mmCIF file of C-alpha atoms and ligand atoms in Angstrom:
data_model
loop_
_atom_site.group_PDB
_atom_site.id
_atom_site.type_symbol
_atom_site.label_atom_id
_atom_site.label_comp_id
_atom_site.label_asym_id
_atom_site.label_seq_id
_atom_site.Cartn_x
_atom_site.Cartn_y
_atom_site.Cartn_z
ATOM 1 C CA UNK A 1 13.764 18.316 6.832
ATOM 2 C CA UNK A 2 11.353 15.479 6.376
ATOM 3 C CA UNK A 3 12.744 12.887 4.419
ATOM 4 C CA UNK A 4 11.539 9.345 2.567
ATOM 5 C CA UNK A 5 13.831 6.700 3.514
ATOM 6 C CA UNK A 6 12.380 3.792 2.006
ATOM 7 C CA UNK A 7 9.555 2.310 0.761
ATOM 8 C CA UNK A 8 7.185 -1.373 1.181
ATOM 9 C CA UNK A 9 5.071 -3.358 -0.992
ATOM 10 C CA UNK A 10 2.209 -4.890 0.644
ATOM 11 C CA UNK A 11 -0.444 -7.181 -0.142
ATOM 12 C CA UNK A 12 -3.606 -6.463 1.552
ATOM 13 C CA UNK A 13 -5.564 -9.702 1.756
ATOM 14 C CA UNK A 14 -8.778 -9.177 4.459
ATOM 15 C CA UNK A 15 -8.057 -13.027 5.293
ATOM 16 C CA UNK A 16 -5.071 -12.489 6.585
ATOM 17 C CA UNK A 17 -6.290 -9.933 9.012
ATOM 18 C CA UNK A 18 -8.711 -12.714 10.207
ATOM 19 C CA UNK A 19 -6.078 -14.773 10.894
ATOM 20 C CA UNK A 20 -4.272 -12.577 12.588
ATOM 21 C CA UNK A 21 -7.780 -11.501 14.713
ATOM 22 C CA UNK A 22 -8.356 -14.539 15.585
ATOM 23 C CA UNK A 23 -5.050 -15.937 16.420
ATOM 24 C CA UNK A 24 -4.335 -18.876 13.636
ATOM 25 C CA UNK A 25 -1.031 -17.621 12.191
ATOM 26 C CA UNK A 26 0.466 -20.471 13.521
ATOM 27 C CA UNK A 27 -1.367 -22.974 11.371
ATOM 28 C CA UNK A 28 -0.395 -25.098 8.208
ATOM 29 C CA UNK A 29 -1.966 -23.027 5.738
ATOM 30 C CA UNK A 30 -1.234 -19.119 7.098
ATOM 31 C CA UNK A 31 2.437 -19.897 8.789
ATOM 32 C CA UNK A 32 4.133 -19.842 5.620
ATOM 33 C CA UNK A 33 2.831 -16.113 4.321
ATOM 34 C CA UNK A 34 3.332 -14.436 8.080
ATOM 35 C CA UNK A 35 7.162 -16.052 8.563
ATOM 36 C CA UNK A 36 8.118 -13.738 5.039
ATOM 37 C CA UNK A 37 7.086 -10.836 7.458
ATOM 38 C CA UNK A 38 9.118 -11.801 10.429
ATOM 39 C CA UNK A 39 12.556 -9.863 8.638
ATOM 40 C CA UNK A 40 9.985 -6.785 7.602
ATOM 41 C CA UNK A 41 8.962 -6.766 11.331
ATOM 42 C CA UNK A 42 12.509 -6.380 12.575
ATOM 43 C CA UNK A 43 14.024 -3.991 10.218
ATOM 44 C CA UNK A 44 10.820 -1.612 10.916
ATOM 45 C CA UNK A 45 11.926 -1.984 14.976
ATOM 46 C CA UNK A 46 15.449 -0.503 13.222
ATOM 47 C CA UNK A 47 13.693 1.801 11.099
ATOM 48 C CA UNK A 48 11.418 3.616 13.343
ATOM 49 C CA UNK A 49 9.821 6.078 11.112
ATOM 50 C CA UNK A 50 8.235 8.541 12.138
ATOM 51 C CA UNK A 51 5.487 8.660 9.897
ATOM 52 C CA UNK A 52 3.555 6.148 7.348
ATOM 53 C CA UNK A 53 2.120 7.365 4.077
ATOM 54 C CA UNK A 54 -0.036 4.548 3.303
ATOM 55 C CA UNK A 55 -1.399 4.165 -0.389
ATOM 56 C CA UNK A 56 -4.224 1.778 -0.413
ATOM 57 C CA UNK A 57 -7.609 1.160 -1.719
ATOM 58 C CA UNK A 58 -11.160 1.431 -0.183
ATOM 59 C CA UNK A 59 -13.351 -0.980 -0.985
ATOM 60 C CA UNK A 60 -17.016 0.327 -1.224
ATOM 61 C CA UNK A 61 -16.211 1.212 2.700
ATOM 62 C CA UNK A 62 -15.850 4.738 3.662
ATOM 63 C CA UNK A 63 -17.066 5.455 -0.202
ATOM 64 C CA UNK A 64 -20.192 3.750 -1.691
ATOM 65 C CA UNK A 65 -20.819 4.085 -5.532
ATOM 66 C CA UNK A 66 -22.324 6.960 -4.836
ATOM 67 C CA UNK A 67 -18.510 9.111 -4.597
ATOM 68 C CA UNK A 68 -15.625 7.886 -5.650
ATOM 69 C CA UNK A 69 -12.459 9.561 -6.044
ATOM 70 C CA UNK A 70 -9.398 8.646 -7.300
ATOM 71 C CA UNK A 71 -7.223 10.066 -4.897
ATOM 72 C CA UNK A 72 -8.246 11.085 -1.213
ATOM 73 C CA UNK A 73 -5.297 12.267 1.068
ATOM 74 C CA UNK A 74 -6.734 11.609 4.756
ATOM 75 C CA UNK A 75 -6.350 14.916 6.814
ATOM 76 C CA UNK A 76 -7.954 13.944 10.032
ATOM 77 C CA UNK A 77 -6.006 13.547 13.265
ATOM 78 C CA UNK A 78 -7.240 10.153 13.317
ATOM 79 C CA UNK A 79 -8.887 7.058 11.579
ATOM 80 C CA UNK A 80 -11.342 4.657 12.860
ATOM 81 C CA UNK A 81 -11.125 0.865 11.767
ATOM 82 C CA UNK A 82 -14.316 0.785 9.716
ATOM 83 C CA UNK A 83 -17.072 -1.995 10.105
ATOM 84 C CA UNK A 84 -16.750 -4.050 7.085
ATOM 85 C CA UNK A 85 -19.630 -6.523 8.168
ATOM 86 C CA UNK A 86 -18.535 -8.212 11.136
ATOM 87 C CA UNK A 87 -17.420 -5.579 13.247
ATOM 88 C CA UNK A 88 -14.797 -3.400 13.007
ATOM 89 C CA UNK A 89 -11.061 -5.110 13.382
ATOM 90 C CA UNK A 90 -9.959 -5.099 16.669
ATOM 91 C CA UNK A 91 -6.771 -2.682 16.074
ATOM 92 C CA UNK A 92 -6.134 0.674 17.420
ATOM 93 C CA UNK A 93 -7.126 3.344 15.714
ATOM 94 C CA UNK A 94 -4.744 5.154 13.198
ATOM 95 C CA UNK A 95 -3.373 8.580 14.052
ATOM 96 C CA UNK A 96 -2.671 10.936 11.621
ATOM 97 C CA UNK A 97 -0.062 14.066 10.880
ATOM 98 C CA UNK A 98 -2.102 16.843 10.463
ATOM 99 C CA UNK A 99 0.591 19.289 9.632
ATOM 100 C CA UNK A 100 2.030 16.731 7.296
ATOM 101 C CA UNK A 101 -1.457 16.084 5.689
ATOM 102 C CA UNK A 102 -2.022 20.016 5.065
ATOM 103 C CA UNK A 103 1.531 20.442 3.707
ATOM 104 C CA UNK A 104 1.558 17.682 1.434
ATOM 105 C CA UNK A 105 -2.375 18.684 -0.029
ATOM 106 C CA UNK A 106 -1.272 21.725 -0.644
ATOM 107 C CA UNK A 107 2.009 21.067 -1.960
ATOM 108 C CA UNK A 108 0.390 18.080 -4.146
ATOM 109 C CA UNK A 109 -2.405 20.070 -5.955
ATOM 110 C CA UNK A 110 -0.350 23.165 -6.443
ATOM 111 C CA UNK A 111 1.878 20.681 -8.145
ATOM 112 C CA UNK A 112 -1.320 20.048 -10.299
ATOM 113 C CA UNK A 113 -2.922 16.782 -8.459
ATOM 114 C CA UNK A 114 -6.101 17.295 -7.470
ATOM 115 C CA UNK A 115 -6.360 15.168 -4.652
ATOM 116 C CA UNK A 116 -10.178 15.447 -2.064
ATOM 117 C CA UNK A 117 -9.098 16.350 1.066
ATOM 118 C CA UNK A 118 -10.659 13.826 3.538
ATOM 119 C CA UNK A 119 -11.241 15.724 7.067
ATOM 120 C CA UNK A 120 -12.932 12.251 8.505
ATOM 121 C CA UNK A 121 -12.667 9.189 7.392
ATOM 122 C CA UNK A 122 -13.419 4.878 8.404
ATOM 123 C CA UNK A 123 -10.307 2.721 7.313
ATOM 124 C CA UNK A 124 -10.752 -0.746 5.964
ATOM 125 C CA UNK A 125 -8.484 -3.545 5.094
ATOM 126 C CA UNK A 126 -6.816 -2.755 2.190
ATOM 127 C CA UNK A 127 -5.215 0.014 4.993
ATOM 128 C CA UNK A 128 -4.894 -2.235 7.998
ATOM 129 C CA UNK A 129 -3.789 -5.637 7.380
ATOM 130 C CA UNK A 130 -0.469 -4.141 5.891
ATOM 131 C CA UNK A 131 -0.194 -2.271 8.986
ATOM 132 C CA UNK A 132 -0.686 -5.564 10.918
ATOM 133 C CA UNK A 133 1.494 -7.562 8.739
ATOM 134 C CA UNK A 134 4.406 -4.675 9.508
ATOM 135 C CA UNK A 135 4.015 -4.049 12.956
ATOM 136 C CA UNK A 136 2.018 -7.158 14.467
ATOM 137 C CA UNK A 137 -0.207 -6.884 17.228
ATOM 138 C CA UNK A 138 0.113 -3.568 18.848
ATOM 139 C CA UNK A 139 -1.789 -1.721 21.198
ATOM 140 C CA UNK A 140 -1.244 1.385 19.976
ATOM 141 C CA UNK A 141 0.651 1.286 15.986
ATOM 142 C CA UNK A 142 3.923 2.789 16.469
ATOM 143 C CA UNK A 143 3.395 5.833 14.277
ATOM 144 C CA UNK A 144 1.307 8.406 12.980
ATOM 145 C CA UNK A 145 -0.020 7.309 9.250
ATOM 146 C CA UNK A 146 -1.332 9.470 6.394
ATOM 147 C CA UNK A 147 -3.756 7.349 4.007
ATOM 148 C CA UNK A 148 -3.797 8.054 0.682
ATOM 149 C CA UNK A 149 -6.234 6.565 -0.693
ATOM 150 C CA UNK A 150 -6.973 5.579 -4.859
ATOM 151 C CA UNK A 151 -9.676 4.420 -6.648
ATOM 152 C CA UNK A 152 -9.505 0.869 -7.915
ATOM 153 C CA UNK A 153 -12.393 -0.340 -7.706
ATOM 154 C CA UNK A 154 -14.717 1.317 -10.540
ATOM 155 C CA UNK A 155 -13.401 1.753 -13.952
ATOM 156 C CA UNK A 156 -10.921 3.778 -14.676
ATOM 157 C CA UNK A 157 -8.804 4.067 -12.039
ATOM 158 C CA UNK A 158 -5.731 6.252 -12.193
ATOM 159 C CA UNK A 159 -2.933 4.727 -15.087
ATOM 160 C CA UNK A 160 0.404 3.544 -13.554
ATOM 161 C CA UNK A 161 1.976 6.367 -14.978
ATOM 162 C CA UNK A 162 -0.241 8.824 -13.238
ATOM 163 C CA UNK A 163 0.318 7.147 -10.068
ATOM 164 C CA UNK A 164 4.300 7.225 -10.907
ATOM 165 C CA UNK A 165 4.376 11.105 -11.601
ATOM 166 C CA UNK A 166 1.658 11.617 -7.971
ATOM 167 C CA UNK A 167 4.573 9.764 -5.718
ATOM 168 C CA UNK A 168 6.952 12.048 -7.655
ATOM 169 C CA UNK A 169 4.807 14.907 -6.114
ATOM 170 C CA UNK A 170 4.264 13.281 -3.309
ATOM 171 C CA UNK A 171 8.638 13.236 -2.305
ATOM 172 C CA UNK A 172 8.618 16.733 -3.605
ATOM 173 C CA UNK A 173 6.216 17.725 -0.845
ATOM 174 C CA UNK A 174 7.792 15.928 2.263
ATOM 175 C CA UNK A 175 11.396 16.926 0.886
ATOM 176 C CA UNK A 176 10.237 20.086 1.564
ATOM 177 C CA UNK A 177 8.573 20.159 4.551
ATOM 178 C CA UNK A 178 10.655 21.799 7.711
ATOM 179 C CA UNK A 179 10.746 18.975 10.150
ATOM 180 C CA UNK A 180 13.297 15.881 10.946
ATOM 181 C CA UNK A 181 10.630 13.119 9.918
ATOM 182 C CA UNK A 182 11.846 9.798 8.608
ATOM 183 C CA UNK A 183 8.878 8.869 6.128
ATOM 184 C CA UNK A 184 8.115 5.346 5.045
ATOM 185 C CA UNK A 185 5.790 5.028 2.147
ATOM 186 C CA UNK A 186 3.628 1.981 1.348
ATOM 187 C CA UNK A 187 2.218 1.183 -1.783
ATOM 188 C CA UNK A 188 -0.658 -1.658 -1.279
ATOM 189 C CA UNK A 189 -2.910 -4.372 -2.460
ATOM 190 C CA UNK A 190 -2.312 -7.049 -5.357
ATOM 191 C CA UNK A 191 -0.722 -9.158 -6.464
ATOM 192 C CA UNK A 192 -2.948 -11.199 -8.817
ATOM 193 C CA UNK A 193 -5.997 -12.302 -8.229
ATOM 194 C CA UNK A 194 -9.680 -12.162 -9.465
ATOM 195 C CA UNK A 195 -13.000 -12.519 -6.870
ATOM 196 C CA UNK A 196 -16.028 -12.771 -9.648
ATOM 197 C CA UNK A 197 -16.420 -14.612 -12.444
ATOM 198 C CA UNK A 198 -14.844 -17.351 -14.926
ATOM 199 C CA UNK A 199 -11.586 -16.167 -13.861
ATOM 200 C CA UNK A 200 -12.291 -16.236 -10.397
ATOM 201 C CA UNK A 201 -9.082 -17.818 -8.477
ATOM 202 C CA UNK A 202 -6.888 -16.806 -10.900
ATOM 203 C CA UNK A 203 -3.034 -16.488 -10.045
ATOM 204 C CA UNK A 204 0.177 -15.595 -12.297
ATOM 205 C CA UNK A 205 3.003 -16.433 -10.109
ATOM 206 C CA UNK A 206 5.893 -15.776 -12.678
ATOM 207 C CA UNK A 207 3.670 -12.523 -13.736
ATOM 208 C CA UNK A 208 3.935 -11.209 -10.234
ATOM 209 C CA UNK A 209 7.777 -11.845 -10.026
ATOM 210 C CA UNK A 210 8.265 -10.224 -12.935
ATOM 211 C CA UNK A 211 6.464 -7.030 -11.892
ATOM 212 C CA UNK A 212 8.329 -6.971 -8.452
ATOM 213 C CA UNK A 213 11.686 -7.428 -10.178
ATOM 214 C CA UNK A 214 11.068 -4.219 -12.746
ATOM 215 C CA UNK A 215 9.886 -2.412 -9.654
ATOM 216 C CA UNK A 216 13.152 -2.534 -8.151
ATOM 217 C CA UNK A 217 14.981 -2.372 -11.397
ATOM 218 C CA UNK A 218 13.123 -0.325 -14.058
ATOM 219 C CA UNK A 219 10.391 1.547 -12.355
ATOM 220 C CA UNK A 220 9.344 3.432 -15.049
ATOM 221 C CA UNK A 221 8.731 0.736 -17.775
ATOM 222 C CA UNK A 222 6.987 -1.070 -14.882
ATOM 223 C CA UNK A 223 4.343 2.259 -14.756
ATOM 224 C CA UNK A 224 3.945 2.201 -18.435
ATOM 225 C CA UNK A 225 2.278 -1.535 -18.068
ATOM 226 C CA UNK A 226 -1.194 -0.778 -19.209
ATOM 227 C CA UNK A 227 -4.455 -1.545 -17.291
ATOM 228 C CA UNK A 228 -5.316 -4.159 -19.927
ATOM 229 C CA UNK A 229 -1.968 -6.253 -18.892
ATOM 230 C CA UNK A 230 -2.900 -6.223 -15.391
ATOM 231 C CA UNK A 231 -6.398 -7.083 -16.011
ATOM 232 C CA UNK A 232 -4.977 -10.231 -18.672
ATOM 233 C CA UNK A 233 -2.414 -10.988 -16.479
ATOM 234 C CA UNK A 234 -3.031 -10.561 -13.107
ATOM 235 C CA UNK A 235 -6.981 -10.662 -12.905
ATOM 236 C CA UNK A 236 -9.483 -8.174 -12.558
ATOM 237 C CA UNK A 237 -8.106 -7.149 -9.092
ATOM 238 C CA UNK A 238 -4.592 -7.078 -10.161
ATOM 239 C CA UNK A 239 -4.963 -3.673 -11.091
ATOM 240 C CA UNK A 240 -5.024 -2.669 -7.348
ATOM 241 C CA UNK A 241 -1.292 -3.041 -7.984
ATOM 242 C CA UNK A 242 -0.950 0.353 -9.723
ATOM 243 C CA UNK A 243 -0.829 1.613 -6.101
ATOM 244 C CA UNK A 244 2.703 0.695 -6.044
ATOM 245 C CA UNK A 245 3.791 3.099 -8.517
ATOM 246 C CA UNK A 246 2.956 5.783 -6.510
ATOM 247 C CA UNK A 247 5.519 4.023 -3.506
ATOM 248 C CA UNK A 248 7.986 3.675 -6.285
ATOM 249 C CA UNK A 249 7.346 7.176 -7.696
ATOM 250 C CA UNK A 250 8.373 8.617 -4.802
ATOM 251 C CA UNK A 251 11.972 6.788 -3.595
ATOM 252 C CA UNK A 252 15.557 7.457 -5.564
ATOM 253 C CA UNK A 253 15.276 5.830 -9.222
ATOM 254 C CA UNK A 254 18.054 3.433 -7.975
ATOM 255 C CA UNK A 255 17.214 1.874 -4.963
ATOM 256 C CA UNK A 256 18.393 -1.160 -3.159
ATOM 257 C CA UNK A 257 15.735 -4.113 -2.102
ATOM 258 C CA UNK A 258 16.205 -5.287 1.180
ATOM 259 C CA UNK A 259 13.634 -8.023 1.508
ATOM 260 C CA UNK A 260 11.069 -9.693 -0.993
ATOM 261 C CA UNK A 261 8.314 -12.103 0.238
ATOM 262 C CA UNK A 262 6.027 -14.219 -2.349
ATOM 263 C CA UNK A 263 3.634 -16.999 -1.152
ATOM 264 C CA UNK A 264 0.694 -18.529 -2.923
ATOM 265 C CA UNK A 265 -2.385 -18.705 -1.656
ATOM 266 C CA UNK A 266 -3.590 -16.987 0.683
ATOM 267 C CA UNK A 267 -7.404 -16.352 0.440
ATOM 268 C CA UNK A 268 -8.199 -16.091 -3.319
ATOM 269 C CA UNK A 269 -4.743 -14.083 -4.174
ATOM 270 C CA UNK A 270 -0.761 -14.138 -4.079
ATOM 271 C CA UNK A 271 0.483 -12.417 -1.242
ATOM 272 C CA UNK A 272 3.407 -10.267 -2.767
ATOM 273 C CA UNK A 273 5.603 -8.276 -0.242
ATOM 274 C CA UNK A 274 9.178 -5.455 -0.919
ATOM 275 C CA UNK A 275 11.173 -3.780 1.035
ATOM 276 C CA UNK A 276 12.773 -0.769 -1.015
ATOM 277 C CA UNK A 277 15.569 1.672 0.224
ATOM 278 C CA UNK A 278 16.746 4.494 -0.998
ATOM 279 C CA UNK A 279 20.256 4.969 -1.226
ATOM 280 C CA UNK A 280 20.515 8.649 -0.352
ATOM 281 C CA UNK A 281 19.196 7.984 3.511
HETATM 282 C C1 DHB B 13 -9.741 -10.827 -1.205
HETATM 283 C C2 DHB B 13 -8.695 -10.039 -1.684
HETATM 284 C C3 DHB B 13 -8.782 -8.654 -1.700
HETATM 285 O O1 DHB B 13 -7.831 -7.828 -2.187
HETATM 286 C C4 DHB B 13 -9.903 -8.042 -1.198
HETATM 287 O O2 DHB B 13 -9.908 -6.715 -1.138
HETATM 288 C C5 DHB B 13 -10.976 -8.814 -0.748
HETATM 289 C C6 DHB B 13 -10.884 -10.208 -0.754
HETATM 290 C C7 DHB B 13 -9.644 -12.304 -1.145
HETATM 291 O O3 DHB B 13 -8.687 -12.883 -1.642
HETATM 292 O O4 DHB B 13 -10.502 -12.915 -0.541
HETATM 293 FE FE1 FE B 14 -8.509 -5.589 -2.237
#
C-alpha cells in the first residue's frame, strides 16, 4: 500500500529561488538560510520517496482574481514552471501521478472535500523553490509531485482547522491506495512576513518558534490558531502558514522532528523549515 512516511515544512520565498538561479548561495547574506537545508538534502537522498504531495499557494499565477479556489488537487501528468514576469525558472518541469491524483480526488471529495480538479496547470514559486531548497539543482526532480494547491491569497482562505481535517482525508486516501509508494507531504509558505503596507517588513521570530514547536507537539491546538492571530502576529502573509496544517493533518499525531531550520531575513520574510516523521514508517 501507499504510505506517508513523513512530512516537511517549507518556506517558499521567490528570492531564494533567484539566488539559487543565478548562482549566489554562496554569499554573505543567502549562505546562512541554504546551509539549514544541507541535512534536509541528505536525509531526502535516504528517503527517496516516491512521490511528493506538495501543498502550496498560487499567487495570482495560474489563477487571476477572476477564479480562485481554495483547494485545487493538480491531476495532470505534468506541470510547467509558470512565467512569473521574468521568465519562467529554469527547473525541470514537475511530473505528476496520475493514478495517485484520480484516487486521492475521488477519495477526498467522497470524504466530503470538494476539491477542483486541475487537468493543466503553470506552477509558480510558492511550489518550486521548496522543491529546489529539498533537492538542489537537478536536471530532472527526483520524483513525481502532486500539487495541492490552497487559496491564501483573497480573503477567506480555508481555517487551520479545515486544512487539519483535509490532510486527515488526504492520509485516508493514500493509506488506501494499492501500491508500495513512500509519500512525503509538504506543507508550504510562511513564516511571518507582510509585503504592503505600514506593516510591511514585519517579522515575529519567537512567534514563528512557537508555532513550529506546537506543530510538532500539539498539532491540533496549533490548527485552532485563528486567522486573526496569524494576521496580528505573523503579518498579512503569515496566514500562508495554514498550509501546514494540512502536512500535519495528515502524519501520526505523535511524530518525531528530525530537523528544524530558522533564519531571518531572507527577502522580506523568516525562512522557517521541519522535518516531521512519523513513527509508524
Ligand atoms: C516574498 C515572499 C513571499 O511569500 C512571496 O510569495 C513573494 C515575495 C518576499 O519576501 O519578497
Ligand atoms: Fe508567498
Amino acid at each position: 500500500m501507499a504510505r506517508i512516511t513523513a512530512g516537511v515544512g517549507c518556506s517558499h520565498v521567490p528570492a531564494i529561488g533567484v539566488a539559487m538561479d543565478t548562482g549566489i548561495t554562496e554569499q554573505p547574506y543567502w549562505k546562512p538560510v541554504f546551509e539549514g537545508f544541507e541535512k534536509s538534502r541528505e536525509w531526502m537522498a535516504k528517503q527517496k520517496p516516491d512521490v511528493v504531495f506538495l501543498v502550496y499557494n498560487d499567487h495570482c499565477t495560474a489563477f487571476s482574481a477572476e477564479m480562485i479556489p481554495t483547494f485545487a488537487l493538480g491531476c495532470a501528468a505534468e506541470f510547467k514552471p509558470a512565467d512569473e514576469g521574468w521568465g519562467p525558472r529554469p527547473v525541470p518541469v514537475v511530473k505528476g501521478h496520475q493514478k495517485l491524483a484520480s484516487h486521492i480526488a475521488q477519495s477526498v471529495i467522497l470524504d466530503e472535500f470538494d476539491l477542483t480538479i486541475m487537468n493543466a496547470m503553470e506552477v509558480d514559486h510558492g511550489l518550486t523553490v521548496p522543491l529546489s531548497l529539498m533537492f538542489g539543482q537537478v536536471d530532472e526532480w527526483p520524483c513525481l509531485v502532486i500539487p495541492l494547491c490552497v487559496n491564501v491569497v483573497q480573503y477567506p482562505p480555508p481555517t487551520g482547522n479545515r486544512c487539519f481535517n483535509l490532510g486527515k482525508a488526504i492520509r485516508r486516501a493514500i493509506d488506501s491506495y494499492d501500491e508500495d509508494l513512500n509519500v512525503v507531504i509538504f506543507g508550504t509558505g510562511g513564516m511571518s512576513h507582510q509585503l504592503q503596507y505600514k506593516r510591511a517588513g514585519l517579522i515575529n521570530a519567537e512567534w514563528d518558534q512557537r508555532f513550529l514547536d506546537m506543530l510538532t507537539e500539539d498539532p491540533v491546538a496549533a490548527s485552532k490558531i485563528p486567522h486573526v492571530e496569524y494576521l496580528r502576529e505573523a503579518g498579512s502573509e503569515g496566514v500562508e502558514m495554514v498550509m501546514w496544517h494540512v502536512m500535519r493533518g495528515a502524519l501520526d499525531d505523535d511524530v518525531t522532528e528530525v530537523h528544524r531550520h530558522y533564519h531571518v531575513p531572507a527577502s522580506n520574510t523568516a525562512v522557517g523549515h521541519i522535518i516531521l516523521e512519523n513513527k509508524t514508517n
